[in-house]
Coordinates of N, CA and C in Angstrom, one line a residue:
M698 N 147.1 133.2 89.9 CA 146.6 134.7 90.2 C 147.0 134.3 91.9
D699 N 145.9 133.7 92.3 CA 146.0 134.2 93.8 C 147.2 134.0 94.8
A700 N 148.3 134.1 94.6 CA 149.4 133.9 94.5 C 150.3 135.2 94.5
L701 N 150.2 135.9 93.1 CA 150.4 137.7 92.7 C 149.3 138.4 93.8
R702 N 148.5 137.7 93.8 CA 147.5 138.8 94.6 C 147.9 138.7 96.1
E703 N 149.1 138.4 96.5 CA 150.0 138.5 97.8 C 151.0 139.6 97.6
C704 N 150.8 139.7 96.3 CA 152.6 140.9 95.8 C 151.4 142.6 96.1
Y705 N 152.5 142.8 96.2 CA 151.8 144.2 96.7 C 152.7 145.3 96.2
D706 N 152.4 146.9 95.8 CA 153.6 147.5 94.9 C 154.0 148.4 96.3
P707 N 155.5 148.7 96.1 CA 155.2 149.2 97.5 C 155.0 150.7 98.2
E708 N 154.4 151.4 96.7 CA 154.6 153.1 96.8 C 152.8 153.0 96.9
I709 N 152.3 151.3 96.1 CA 150.5 151.6 96.3 C 149.8 150.5 96.9
P710 N 148.8 150.9 97.4 CA 148.4 149.8 98.6 C 147.6 148.9 97.9
V711 N 148.1 148.5 97.0 CA 147.1 147.5 96.3 C 147.8 146.3 95.8
N712 N 147.3 145.4 95.0 CA 148.0 144.2 94.9 C 148.7 144.8 93.3
I713 N 149.4 143.4 92.5 CA 149.6 144.0 91.6 C 148.5 143.0 90.6
V714 N 148.0 142.9 90.9 CA 147.3 141.4 89.6 C 145.9 143.2 89.2
D715 N 145.8 143.8 90.4 CA 144.2 144.1 90.5 C 145.0 145.8 90.0
L716 N 146.1 146.2 90.2 CA 146.4 147.6 89.2 C 147.0 146.9 88.1
G717 N 146.7 145.3 87.8 CA 147.2 145.3 86.8 C 148.5 145.5 85.2
L718 N 149.4 145.2 86.6 CA 150.6 145.2 86.2 C 151.3 144.0 85.7
I719 N 150.2 142.6 85.8 CA 150.4 141.0 85.0 C 150.1 141.4 83.6
Y720 N 150.7 140.9 82.9 CA 150.9 141.0 81.6 C 150.4 139.8 80.4
S721 N 151.3 139.0 81.5 CA 151.0 137.5 80.7 C 151.4 136.2 82.2
L722 N 150.8 134.9 81.9 CA 151.2 133.9 83.3 C 150.9 132.9 82.4
D723 N 152.1 132.3 81.9 CA 151.9 130.7 80.9 C 152.7 130.0 81.9
I724 N 152.2 128.5 82.2 CA 152.3 128.0 83.1 C 152.2 126.7 82.5
N725 N 153.3 125.7 82.6 CA 153.8 124.7 82.0 C 153.6 123.8 83.0
N726 N 152.4 122.9 83.1 CA 151.9 122.1 83.7 C 152.3 120.5 83.9
E727 N 153.6 120.3 82.8 CA 154.2 119.4 82.6 C 155.1 119.4 83.4
T728 N 156.2 120.4 83.0 CA 158.3 120.8 83.6 C 157.3 122.1 84.9
G729 N 156.2 122.3 85.7 CA 156.2 122.6 86.9 C 157.2 124.1 86.6
N730 N 156.9 125.0 84.9 CA 157.5 125.8 84.8 C 156.7 127.7 85.2
V731 N 156.9 128.5 85.1 CA 155.5 129.6 85.1 C 156.9 130.8 84.4
D732 N 156.2 131.3 83.5 CA 156.8 132.6 82.6 C 155.6 133.9 83.1
V733 N 156.3 134.6 84.0 CA 155.2 135.7 84.0 C 156.1 137.4 83.3
S734 N 155.2 137.5 82.4 CA 155.7 139.2 81.8 C 154.2 139.7 82.2
M735 N 154.9 141.1 82.8 CA 154.5 141.9 84.0 C 155.2 143.7 83.6
T736 N 154.5 144.4 84.3 CA 155.0 146.0 84.0 C 155.1 145.6 85.5
L737 N 155.6 147.6 85.3 CA 155.8 148.4 86.9 C 155.2 150.1 86.4
T738 N 154.0 150.6 87.6 CA 153.6 151.5 87.0 C 154.2 153.2 87.1
A739 N 155.9 152.8 87.2 CA 156.5 153.9 86.7 C 157.9 153.7 86.2
L740 N 158.7 154.1 85.2 CA 159.6 153.3 84.0 C 161.1 153.0 85.0
G741 N 161.0 154.3 86.2 CA 162.1 153.5 86.7 C 162.5 154.0 88.4
C742 N 161.0 153.1 88.2 CA 160.5 152.7 89.5 C 162.4 151.8 90.4
P743 N 162.5 152.8 91.8 CA 163.4 151.8 92.2 C 163.6 150.8 93.1
M744 N 161.8 150.3 93.1 CA 162.1 148.3 93.7 C 161.7 147.8 93.0
A745 N 162.4 147.7 91.2 CA 162.0 146.8 90.3 C 161.9 145.5 90.8
G746 N 163.4 145.2 90.9 CA 164.3 144.2 91.6 C 163.2 143.8 93.3
E747 N 163.6 144.0 93.8 CA 162.7 143.6 94.8 C 160.8 143.4 94.9
V748 N 160.4 144.0 93.7 CA 159.1 143.3 93.4 C 159.5 142.3 92.2
M749 N 160.7 141.7 92.0 CA 160.8 141.0 90.6 C 161.1 139.6 91.6
S750 N 162.0 139.9 93.0 CA 161.9 138.6 93.0 C 160.6 138.4 94.5
E751 N 159.6 139.4 94.9 CA 158.9 138.7 95.5 C 157.9 137.5 94.4
V752 N 157.6 137.9 93.1 CA 157.3 138.0 92.5 C 157.6 136.1 92.2
E753 N 158.8 136.0 91.9 CA 159.2 134.5 91.6 C 158.9 133.3 93.3
M754 N 159.3 134.8 94.4 CA 159.1 133.7 95.8 C 157.4 132.9 95.5
R755 N 156.6 134.2 95.4 CA 155.5 134.0 95.9 C 154.3 132.6 94.7
V756 N 154.5 133.0 93.7 CA 154.5 131.7 92.9 C 155.7 130.9 93.2
Q757 N 156.8 130.0 93.2 CA 157.9 129.1 93.3 C 156.5 129.1 95.3
Q758 N 156.0 129.6 95.8 CA 154.9 128.5 96.5 C 154.4 127.9 96.6
V759 N 153.5 128.0 95.3 CA 152.7 127.1 95.0 C 152.4 125.9 94.4
E760 N 151.8 124.8 95.0 CA 152.5 123.6 95.1 C 151.8 123.0 93.3
N761 N 152.9 122.3 93.2 CA 153.7 121.9 91.7 C 154.7 122.5 90.5
V762 N 154.8 123.8 91.2 CA 155.5 124.6 90.7 C 156.9 124.7 90.6
K763 N 157.5 124.6 90.3 CA 159.3 124.3 89.9 C 160.1 125.6 89.9
S764 N 160.0 126.5 89.2 CA 161.0 127.6 89.1 C 159.4 128.4 88.2
C765 N 160.2 129.7 88.9 CA 159.1 130.6 87.8 C 160.3 132.1 87.2
K766 N 159.7 131.8 85.8 CA 160.8 132.9 85.5 C 159.7 134.7 85.0
V767 N 160.4 136.1 85.5 CA 159.5 137.0 85.9 C 160.5 138.1 84.5
E768 N 159.9 137.9 83.8 CA 159.8 139.3 82.0 C 159.6 140.4 82.3
L769 N 160.0 141.2 82.9 CA 159.7 142.9 82.5 C 159.7 143.5 81.9
T770 N 158.5 144.5 81.3 CA 158.4 144.9 79.9 C 158.0 146.1 80.3
F771 N 157.8 147.3 79.8 CA 157.1 148.7 79.9 C 156.7 148.6 78.3
D772 N 156.3 147.8 77.7 CA 155.8 147.7 75.8 C 154.4 147.0 76.5
P773 N 153.0 147.3 75.8 CA 152.9 148.6 76.4 C 153.1 149.4 77.8
P774 N 153.0 150.8 77.5 CA 153.9 150.8 79.2 C 152.5 150.5 80.5
W775 N 152.0 150.6 81.4 CA 151.4 150.5 81.8 C 150.6 151.9 82.4
S776 N 149.3 152.0 82.5 CA 148.0 153.4 83.1 C 147.5 153.1 83.8
P777 N 146.6 153.9 84.4 CA 145.4 153.6 85.3 C 144.2 152.6 84.5
D778 N 144.2 152.7 83.5 CA 143.1 152.1 83.2 C 143.2 150.6 82.9
R779 N 144.3 150.2 82.9 CA 144.4 148.5 83.1 C 144.1 147.8 84.9
M780 N 143.4 148.6 85.8 CA 143.0 148.4 86.9 C 142.2 148.1 87.0
T781 N 142.3 146.9 87.5 CA 140.5 146.6 88.4 C 139.7 147.6 89.0
E782 N 138.5 147.9 89.1 CA 137.6 148.3 89.1 C 137.6 148.1 91.1
D783 N 137.9 147.2 92.3 CA 138.2 147.2 93.1 C 139.8 147.9 93.4
A784 N 140.2 148.9 92.7 CA 141.9 149.0 92.8 C 141.0 150.7 92.6
K785 N 139.7 151.0 91.7 CA 140.2 152.5 91.6 C 139.5 152.6 93.1
W786 N 138.6 151.9 92.7 CA 138.0 152.1 94.4 C 138.4 152.0 96.2
E787 N 139.7 150.9 95.7 CA 140.2 151.0 97.0 C 141.4 152.3 96.8
L788 N 141.5 153.0 95.7 CA 142.4 154.2 95.6 C 141.7 155.6 96.3
G789 N 140.4 155.4 95.3 CA 139.5 156.5 95.7 C 139.7 157.5 94.4
M790 N 140.1 156.2 93.6 CA 139.5 157.0 91.9 C 137.7 156.2 91.3
I791 N 137.3 156.0 92.2 CA 135.5 156.3 92.0 C 134.8 156.2 92.8

């Protein structure tokens, strides 16, 4: 999760973890494979490919990680309710 905190939404100056875009992170310690299930703030985000590539790159930089697979889902749809208090504070929502 620390590596994913280095990934930012291209349109919102908050990392994807605090935005609530990461739905699940499955780590197989034996094989070094990581599966990430995530969403985006908007269904038609033109930067989807870039965000997913950055997630893969950041995760693969973690020690002992051999591969990373990112699955994009919109079920359930993202909403601001998924954001951390820090993200809401940074965006002036609280």
